[in-house]
């Protein structure tokens, strides 16, 4: 059916469900007012991170954006530490200092996500620069959205990555919106993001970011290109954000996009589409799917229990870590 | 170079760069012009020849992106030294400086710090004007997570640059272009100098002159002239702007009972304002006269030779102010000899640029 083995296909399916169920649990619990930080959900956009989880290794480093849960989890970041971080707890991956938008799990190569649009693009390129200078294996992955393309720092970073042929893969998930501003109000009609990237000197490829098969092929080809030392690459994968920019709700009623548009994209649910495909090809059964989801839900529920039970950080520690103490 | 040589400030910076890169292969040096014929006023001489193009490289004209790239490289094990020939261009990099470099260690709970050093050169004279001569140390000093230093002498420039590079935190290292030609004795061993200490340049009992960077040179000239008039001025060189070495300053003011804070930047919201505020809060009862500040006027620097004569203040104005604080009235002519007789827009006849 595809270039994926059934084991790989099942793992990608599980990862997509893992991301979605985690974020649905965040949405379900959010209104209780215990997750007191801005939270941006990737529901509807699970495919690209899940596909990359199958390709990237622990030697590959990644940075991400304000909408980072999916990237963090797909890179192998600790679920418990992420949920605890969103709850502002001492056991959080950033000790409660970062919240949803500042995730990190260096043990799996997830080097950080930050909240300013475009902010981690050069940082990811710098990770790649150090890899090249130190002759280190693996690549650096920069997750970004269509909005970040409009930041000057994207051009600056892409230019340098192309100039120095750095081991950097830019993964652009184009979900058509920057907060409530449509792509058509922000970028010229007819100009493609991946073509813009190509004109800077990056190797590029574009594809459907809600199709596991297509996204996998695009990601794998780009990954191999970068890993083989041929230089930096840029992939644009089309997808769609189901819920509001920031928060747990749907917002199709507030007027920036139509219900019809939403329904049209919702029909391209990457998880439902892939599930149907797997069942039709007898790679997985309906029962298997339910088992996968049950197991994930259990794990997620436990993470929330642990996060709720965990203590807040000691208030007296607020002055810690303004500066690192040890010489490097 | 033989032991304890008399060299210029820019040679001292160059010496520290050679020492740092020799000691540690993870140190890299980049910036617009680090390998061009002028070599950042000589401060990056022979680096590319000795350490190669992978560790010493010119960069695209992209200040923000290139700082972020340095931060990423620092996070992944390198110790970058980034150089800007003018501080003013570095303003393009505020997102990466303030939102990333300064906060990475804190917002990720101490898991990863950013050991990057950013060399910024402040211009002055020959019509540098509104956007080539700003002294913005107070901006940087406002940000928790940054360290900010402004060494005055060649020896401090050498030693503090070495320490800035091994410090695990981002350090903004500010050089004044008019200091590059100053000479002094430097150690030729790679001995670092702490980047959190002020230095008492001259001991005195009547008034504390607390200055930074090029204003220390002017303060020392003023102190010599004041001595002729029977006034004993103590001169404190801040060296470090964040953190400020409060014990050294407060101890000095407790002794002299007077403080005149001398800033190289615009007065409002300046580092000197902070010094005066802290002194007023901490040793108010020891003060024999109202604390005072001097700084640049609160307007952008104009370019014209005809408009800049009084933009900067030098030893003569410092001496008059200090004299008034200690003895009351002071006629303007008393320190007229301190005012330069040459062009006001160069540090001396020896200075022929580049600016």
PDB file of N, CA and C in Angstrom, chain A residues 169-244:
ATOM      1  N   UNK A 169      16.865  20.952   8.600  1.00  0.00           N
ATOM      2  CA  UNK A 169      15.603  20.699   7.889  1.00  0.00           C
ATOM      3  C   UNK A 169      14.529  21.626   8.456  1.00  0.00           C
ATOM      4  N   UNK A 170      14.019  22.512   7.598  1.00  0.00           N
ATOM      5  CA  UNK A 170      12.912  23.387   7.992  1.00  0.00           C
ATOM      6  C   UNK A 170      11.610  22.656   7.676  1.00  0.00           C
ATOM      7  N   UNK A 171      10.773  22.488   8.678  1.00  0.00           N
ATOM      8  CA  UNK A 171       9.488  21.821   8.472  1.00  0.00           C
ATOM      9  C   UNK A 171       8.386  22.852   8.672  1.00  0.00           C
ATOM     10  N   UNK A 172       7.809  23.307   7.578  1.00  0.00           N
ATOM     11  CA  UNK A 172       6.783  24.342   7.640  1.00  0.00           C
ATOM     12  C   UNK A 172       5.404  23.716   7.543  1.00  0.00           C
ATOM     13  N   UNK A 173       4.661  23.778   8.632  1.00  0.00           N
ATOM     14  CA  UNK A 173       3.274  23.319   8.601  1.00  0.00           C
ATOM     15  C   UNK A 173       2.413  24.530   8.265  1.00  0.00           C
ATOM     16  N   UNK A 174       1.889  24.529   7.071  1.00  0.00           N
ATOM     17  CA  UNK A 174       1.059  25.644   6.613  1.00  0.00           C
ATOM     18  C   UNK A 174      -0.395  25.362   6.969  1.00  0.00           C
ATOM     19  N   UNK A 175      -0.880  26.033   8.020  1.00  0.00           N
ATOM     20  CA  UNK A 175      -2.275  25.815   8.431  1.00  0.00           C
ATOM     21  C   UNK A 175      -3.166  27.005   8.049  1.00  0.00           C
ATOM     22  N   UNK A 176      -2.648  27.859   7.208  1.00  0.00           N
ATOM     23  CA  UNK A 176      -3.400  28.956   6.578  1.00  0.00           C
ATOM     24  C   UNK A 176      -3.698  30.153   7.476  1.00  0.00           C
ATOM     25  N   UNK A 177      -3.399  30.027   8.781  1.00  0.00           N
ATOM     26  CA  UNK A 177      -3.752  31.140   9.668  1.00  0.00           C
ATOM     27  C   UNK A 177      -2.616  31.504  10.607  1.00  0.00           C
ATOM     28  N   UNK A 178      -2.468  32.813  10.812  1.00  0.00           N
ATOM     29  CA  UNK A 178      -1.628  33.320  11.878  1.00  0.00           C
ATOM     30  C   UNK A 178      -2.590  34.005  12.839  1.00  0.00           C
ATOM     31  N   UNK A 179      -2.813  33.378  13.989  1.00  0.00           N
ATOM     32  CA  UNK A 179      -3.897  33.766  14.882  1.00  0.00           C
ATOM     33  C   UNK A 179      -5.207  33.772  14.068  1.00  0.00           C
ATOM     34  N   UNK A 180      -5.790  34.947  13.800  1.00  0.00           N
ATOM     35  CA  UNK A 180      -7.025  34.990  13.012  1.00  0.00           C
ATOM     36  C   UNK A 180      -6.802  35.586  11.626  1.00  0.00           C
ATOM     37  N   UNK A 181      -5.536  35.788  11.278  1.00  0.00           N
ATOM     38  CA  UNK A 181      -5.240  36.438   9.997  1.00  0.00           C
ATOM     39  C   UNK A 181      -4.972  35.383   8.931  1.00  0.00           C
ATOM     40  N   UNK A 182      -5.732  35.480   7.880  1.00  0.00           N
ATOM     41  CA  UNK A 182      -5.635  34.481   6.817  1.00  0.00           C
ATOM     42  C   UNK A 182      -4.384  34.687   5.982  1.00  0.00           C
ATOM     43  N   UNK A 183      -3.850  33.587   5.474  1.00  0.00           N
ATOM     44  CA  UNK A 183      -2.667  33.642   4.615  1.00  0.00           C
ATOM     45  C   UNK A 183      -2.870  34.618   3.461  1.00  0.00           C
ATOM     46  N   UNK A 184      -4.092  34.674   2.930  1.00  0.00           N
ATOM     47  CA  UNK A 184      -4.336  35.530   1.763  1.00  0.00           C
ATOM     48  C   UNK A 184      -4.231  37.022   2.111  1.00  0.00           C
ATOM     49  N   UNK A 185      -4.370  37.342   3.385  1.00  0.00           N
ATOM     50  CA  UNK A 185      -4.194  38.739   3.808  1.00  0.00           C
ATOM     51  C   UNK A 185      -2.746  39.050   4.167  1.00  0.00           C
ATOM     52  N   UNK A 186      -1.903  38.035   4.158  1.00  0.00           N
ATOM     53  CA  UNK A 186      -0.537  38.225   4.641  1.00  0.00           C
ATOM     54  C   UNK A 186       0.540  37.990   3.584  1.00  0.00           C
ATOM     55  N   UNK A 187       0.224  37.184   2.606  1.00  0.00           N
ATOM     56  CA  UNK A 187       1.231  36.875   1.580  1.00  0.00           C
ATOM     57  C   UNK A 187       0.588  36.998   0.203  1.00  0.00           C
ATOM     58  N   UNK A 188       1.369  37.393  -0.805  1.00  0.00           N
ATOM     59  CA  UNK A 188       0.797  37.635  -2.131  1.00  0.00           C
ATOM     60  C   UNK A 188       0.155  36.378  -2.723  1.00  0.00           C
ATOM     61  N   UNK A 189      -0.969  36.575  -3.376  1.00  0.00           N
ATOM     62  CA  UNK A 189      -1.665  35.455  -4.014  1.00  0.00           C
ATOM     63  C   UNK A 189      -0.749  34.810  -5.051  1.00  0.00           C
ATOM     64  N   UNK A 190      -0.751  33.511  -5.073  1.00  0.00           N
ATOM     65  CA  UNK A 190      -0.003  32.800  -6.105  1.00  0.00           C
ATOM     66  C   UNK A 190       1.453  32.530  -5.754  1.00  0.00           C
ATOM     67  N   UNK A 191       1.966  33.212  -4.759  1.00  0.00           N
ATOM     68  CA  UNK A 191       3.348  32.915  -4.383  1.00  0.00           C
ATOM     69  C   UNK A 191       3.352  31.767  -3.381  1.00  0.00           C
ATOM     70  N   UNK A 192       4.072  30.712  -3.717  1.00  0.00           N
ATOM     71  CA  UNK A 192       4.105  29.539  -2.838  1.00  0.00           C
ATOM     72  C   UNK A 192       5.250  29.663  -1.835  1.00  0.00           C
ATOM     73  N   UNK A 193       4.982  29.256  -0.619  1.00  0.00           N
ATOM     74  CA  UNK A 193       6.019  29.333   0.416  1.00  0.00           C
ATOM     75  C   UNK A 193       7.233  28.483   0.035  1.00  0.00           C
ATOM     76  N   UNK A 194       6.989  27.288  -0.466  1.00  0.00           N
ATOM     77  CA  UNK A 194       8.134  26.421  -0.784  1.00  0.00           C
ATOM     78  C   UNK A 194       8.928  26.968  -1.961  1.00  0.00           C
ATOM     79  N   UNK A 195       8.262  27.681  -2.856  1.00  0.00           N
ATOM     80  CA  UNK A 195       9.003  28.293  -3.969  1.00  0.00           C
ATOM     81  C   UNK A 195       9.871  29.459  -3.478  1.00  0.00           C
ATOM     82  N   UNK A 196       9.319  30.200  -2.528  1.00  0.00           N
ATOM     83  CA  UNK A 196      10.099  31.278  -1.907  1.00  0.00           C
ATOM     84  C   UNK A 196      11.357  30.696  -1.256  1.00  0.00           C
ATOM     85  N   UNK A 197      11.160  29.588  -0.535  1.00  0.00           N
ATOM     86  CA  UNK A 197      12.297  28.936   0.137  1.00  0.00           C
ATOM     87  C   UNK A 197      13.323  28.449  -0.886  1.00  0.00           C
ATOM     88  N   UNK A 198      12.827  27.920  -2.000  1.00  0.00           N
ATOM     89  CA  UNK A 198      13.741  27.428  -3.043  1.00  0.00           C
ATOM     90  C   UNK A 198      14.568  28.571  -3.609  1.00  0.00           C
ATOM     91  N   UNK A 199      13.929  29.727  -3.737  1.00  0.00           N
ATOM     92  CA  UNK A 199      14.647  30.866  -4.313  1.00  0.00           C
ATOM     93  C   UNK A 199      15.753  31.366  -3.385  1.00  0.00           C
ATOM     94  N   UNK A 200      15.649  31.039  -2.112  1.00  0.00           N
ATOM     95  CA  UNK A 200      16.714  31.409  -1.161  1.00  0.00           C
ATOM     96  C   UNK A 200      17.901  30.457  -1.304  1.00  0.00           C
ATOM     97  N   UNK A 201      17.634  29.297  -1.871  1.00  0.00           N
ATOM     98  CA  UNK A 201      18.728  28.349  -2.076  1.00  0.00           C
ATOM     99  C   UNK A 201      18.581  27.052  -1.302  1.00  0.00           C
ATOM    100  N   UNK A 202      17.384  26.829  -0.764  1.00  0.00           N
ATOM    101  CA  UNK A 202      17.142  25.596  -0.027  1.00  0.00           C
ATOM    102  C   UNK A 202      16.586  24.524  -0.967  1.00  0.00           C
ATOM    103  N   UNK A 203      16.891  23.271  -0.690  1.00  0.00           N
ATOM    104  CA  UNK A 203      16.247  22.151  -1.381  1.00  0.00           C
ATOM    105  C   UNK A 203      14.822  22.079  -0.840  1.00  0.00           C
ATOM    106  N   UNK A 204      13.841  21.974  -1.696  1.00  0.00           N
ATOM    107  CA  UNK A 204      12.470  22.045  -1.181  1.00  0.00           C
ATOM    108  C   UNK A 204      11.569  20.953  -1.754  1.00  0.00           C
ATOM    109  N   UNK A 205      10.495  20.749  -1.039  1.00  0.00           N
ATOM    110  CA  UNK A 205       9.456  19.799  -1.456  1.00  0.00           C
ATOM    111  C   UNK A 205       8.178  20.234  -0.758  1.00  0.00           C
ATOM    112  N   UNK A 206       7.072  19.995  -1.410  1.00  0.00           N
ATOM    113  CA  UNK A 206       5.790  20.381  -0.828  1.00  0.00           C
ATOM    114  C   UNK A 206       4.865  19.172  -0.840  1.00  0.00           C
ATOM    115  N   UNK A 207       3.946  19.112   0.098  1.00  0.00           N
ATOM    116  CA  UNK A 207       3.026  17.978   0.084  1.00  0.00           C
ATOM    117  C   UNK A 207       1.832  18.179   1.004  1.00  0.00           C
ATOM    118  N   UNK A 208       0.941  17.194   0.975  1.00  0.00           N
ATOM    119  CA  UNK A 208      -0.256  17.205   1.806  1.00  0.00           C
ATOM    120  C   UNK A 208       0.126  16.780   3.224  1.00  0.00           C
ATOM    121  N   UNK A 209       0.030  17.708   4.130  1.00  0.00           N
ATOM    122  CA  UNK A 209       0.427  17.429   5.511  1.00  0.00           C
ATOM    123  C   UNK A 209      -0.630  16.693   6.307  1.00  0.00           C
ATOM    124  N   UNK A 210      -1.724  16.327   5.690  1.00  0.00           N
ATOM    125  CA  UNK A 210      -2.722  15.525   6.392  1.00  0.00           C
ATOM    126  C   UNK A 210      -2.775  14.100   5.840  1.00  0.00           C
ATOM    127  N   UNK A 211      -1.915  13.813   4.884  1.00  0.00           N
ATOM    128  CA  UNK A 211      -1.834  12.467   4.339  1.00  0.00           C
ATOM    129  C   UNK A 211      -0.552  11.813   4.836  1.00  0.00           C
ATOM    130  N   UNK A 212      -0.697  10.755   5.606  1.00  0.00           N
ATOM    131  CA  UNK A 212       0.486  10.094   6.178  1.00  0.00           C
ATOM    132  C   UNK A 212       1.433   9.630   5.076  1.00  0.00           C
ATOM    133  N   UNK A 213       0.883   8.985   4.067  1.00  0.00           N
ATOM    134  CA  UNK A 213       1.734   8.469   2.981  1.00  0.00           C
ATOM    135  C   UNK A 213       2.548   9.582   2.331  1.00  0.00           C
ATOM    136  N   UNK A 214       1.835  10.638   1.955  1.00  0.00           N
ATOM    137  CA  UNK A 214       2.506  11.713   1.238  1.00  0.00           C
ATOM    138  C   UNK A 214       3.498  12.452   2.142  1.00  0.00           C
ATOM    139  N   UNK A 215       3.069  12.757   3.335  1.00  0.00           N
ATOM    140  CA  UNK A 215       3.945  13.476   4.261  1.00  0.00           C
ATOM    141  C   UNK A 215       5.182  12.647   4.582  1.00  0.00           C
ATOM    142  N   UNK A 216       4.986  11.349   4.709  1.00  0.00           N
ATOM    143  CA  UNK A 216       6.128  10.474   5.014  1.00  0.00           C
ATOM    144  C   UNK A 216       7.147  10.521   3.877  1.00  0.00           C
ATOM    145  N   UNK A 217       6.672  10.401   2.671  1.00  0.00           N
ATOM    146  CA  UNK A 217       7.593  10.425   1.523  1.00  0.00           C
ATOM    147  C   UNK A 217       8.348  11.754   1.445  1.00  0.00           C
ATOM    148  N   UNK A 218       7.618  12.842   1.628  1.00  0.00           N
ATOM    149  CA  UNK A 218       8.252  14.168   1.567  1.00  0.00           C
ATOM    150  C   UNK A 218       9.299  14.311   2.682  1.00  0.00           C
ATOM    151  N   UNK A 219       8.905  13.937   3.879  1.00  0.00           N
ATOM    152  CA  UNK A 219       9.811  14.089   5.034  1.00  0.00           C
ATOM    153  C   UNK A 219      11.038  13.199   4.881  1.00  0.00           C
ATOM    154  N   UNK A 220      10.822  11.976   4.441  1.00  0.00           N
ATOM    155  CA  UNK A 220      11.943  11.038   4.332  1.00  0.00           C
ATOM    156  C   UNK A 220      12.945  11.498   3.272  1.00  0.00           C
ATOM    157  N   UNK A 221      12.421  11.938   2.149  1.00  0.00           N
ATOM    158  CA  UNK A 221      13.324  12.393   1.089  1.00  0.00           C
ATOM    159  C   UNK A 221      14.140  13.608   1.556  1.00  0.00           C
ATOM    160  N   UNK A 222      13.455  14.524   2.221  1.00  0.00           N
ATOM    161  CA  UNK A 222      14.153  15.720   2.723  1.00  0.00           C
ATOM    162  C   UNK A 222      15.173  15.343   3.784  1.00  0.00           C
ATOM    163  N   UNK A 223      14.783  14.453   4.665  1.00  0.00           N
ATOM    164  CA  UNK A 223      15.686  14.015   5.740  1.00  0.00           C
ATOM    165  C   UNK A 223      16.955  13.401   5.160  1.00  0.00           C
ATOM    166  N   UNK A 224      16.766  12.527   4.170  1.00  0.00           N
ATOM    167  CA  UNK A 224      17.930  11.869   3.556  1.00  0.00           C
ATOM    168  C   UNK A 224      18.835  12.886   2.865  1.00  0.00           C
ATOM    169  N   UNK A 225      18.212  13.861   2.237  1.00  0.00           N
ATOM    170  CA  UNK A 225      18.983  14.909   1.567  1.00  0.00           C
ATOM    171  C   UNK A 225      19.880  15.628   2.577  1.00  0.00           C
ATOM    172  N   UNK A 226      19.286  16.033   3.683  1.00  0.00           N
ATOM    173  CA  UNK A 226      20.048  16.804   4.680  1.00  0.00           C
ATOM    174  C   UNK A 226      21.095  15.915   5.349  1.00  0.00           C
ATOM    175  N   UNK A 227      20.700  14.717   5.712  1.00  0.00           N
ATOM    176  CA  UNK A 227      21.609  13.814   6.422  1.00  0.00           C
ATOM    177  C   UNK A 227      22.831  13.465   5.573  1.00  0.00           C
ATOM    178  N   UNK A 228      22.641  13.407   4.259  1.00  0.00           N
ATOM    179  CA  UNK A 228      23.760  13.022   3.394  1.00  0.00           C
ATOM    180  C   UNK A 228      24.739  14.173   3.174  1.00  0.00           C
ATOM    181  N   UNK A 229      24.454  15.328   3.784  1.00  0.00           N
ATOM    182  CA  UNK A 229      25.408  16.435   3.698  1.00  0.00           C
ATOM    183  C   UNK A 229      25.225  17.318   2.479  1.00  0.00           C
ATOM    184  N   UNK A 230      24.100  17.174   1.792  1.00  0.00           N
ATOM    185  CA  UNK A 230      23.879  17.965   0.577  1.00  0.00           C
ATOM    186  C   UNK A 230      23.406  19.388   0.866  1.00  0.00           C
ATOM    187  N   UNK A 231      23.111  19.654   2.114  1.00  0.00           N
ATOM    188  CA  UNK A 231      22.697  21.014   2.465  1.00  0.00           C
ATOM    189  C   UNK A 231      21.309  21.071   3.062  1.00  0.00           C
ATOM    190  N   UNK A 232      20.921  22.282   3.443  1.00  0.00           N
ATOM    191  CA  UNK A 232      19.661  22.477   4.151  1.00  0.00           C
ATOM    192  C   UNK A 232      18.452  22.269   3.230  1.00  0.00           C
ATOM    193  N   UNK A 233      17.364  21.822   3.825  1.00  0.00           N
ATOM    194  CA  UNK A 233      16.141  21.573   3.056  1.00  0.00           C
ATOM    195  C   UNK A 233      14.943  22.212   3.734  1.00  0.00           C
ATOM    196  N   UNK A 234      13.925  22.442   2.937  1.00  0.00           N
ATOM    197  CA  UNK A 234      12.705  23.084   3.433  1.00  0.00           C
ATOM    198  C   UNK A 234      11.505  22.314   2.900  1.00  0.00           C
ATOM    199  N   UNK A 235      10.641  21.869   3.767  1.00  0.00           N
ATOM    200  CA  UNK A 235       9.423  21.216   3.279  1.00  0.00           C
ATOM    201  C   UNK A 235       8.195  21.972   3.776  1.00  0.00           C
ATOM    202  N   UNK A 236       7.248  22.106   2.884  1.00  0.00           N
ATOM    203  CA  UNK A 236       5.978  22.769   3.217  1.00  0.00           C
ATOM    204  C   UNK A 236       4.891  21.713   3.194  1.00  0.00           C
ATOM    205  N   UNK A 237       4.193  21.585   4.296  1.00  0.00           N
ATOM    206  CA  UNK A 237       3.142  20.576   4.385  1.00  0.00           C
ATOM    207  C   UNK A 237       1.838  21.246   4.780  1.00  0.00           C
ATOM    208  N   UNK A 238       0.847  21.078   3.928  1.00  0.00           N
ATOM    209  CA  UNK A 238      -0.430  21.765   4.143  1.00  0.00           C
ATOM    210  C   UNK A 238      -1.265  21.037   5.183  1.00  0.00           C
ATOM    211  N   UNK A 239      -1.823  21.815   6.083  1.00  0.00           N
ATOM    212  CA  UNK A 239      -2.663  21.226   7.126  1.00  0.00           C
ATOM    213  C   UNK A 239      -3.676  22.276   7.584  1.00  0.00           C
ATOM    214  N   UNK A 240      -4.339  22.035   8.694  1.00  0.00           N
ATOM    215  CA  UNK A 240      -5.384  22.953   9.140  1.00  0.00           C
ATOM    216  C   UNK A 240      -5.579  22.835  10.651  1.00  0.00           C
ATOM    217  N   UNK A 241      -5.685  23.996  11.285  1.00  0.00           N
ATOM    218  CA  UNK A 241      -5.896  24.049  12.738  1.00  0.00           C
ATOM    219  C   UNK A 241      -7.385  23.979  13.011  1.00  0.00           C
ATOM    220  N   UNK A 242      -7.813  22.975  13.756  1.00  0.00           N
ATOM    221  CA  UNK A 242      -9.247  22.833  13.978  1.00  0.00           C
ATOM    222  C   UNK A 242      -9.801  23.825  14.995  1.00  0.00           C
ATOM    223  N   UNK A 243      -9.032  24.032  16.034  1.00  0.00           N
ATOM    224  CA  UNK A 243      -9.588  24.840  17.130  1.00  0.00           C
ATOM    225  C   UNK A 243      -9.064  26.275  17.088  1.00  0.00           C
ATOM    226  N   UNK A 244      -9.430  27.033  18.094  1.00  0.00           N
ATOM    227  CA  UNK A 244      -9.012  28.436  18.135  1.00  0.00           C
ATOM    228  C   UNK A 244      -7.483  28.541  18.224  1.00  0.00           C
TER     229      UNK A 244
END
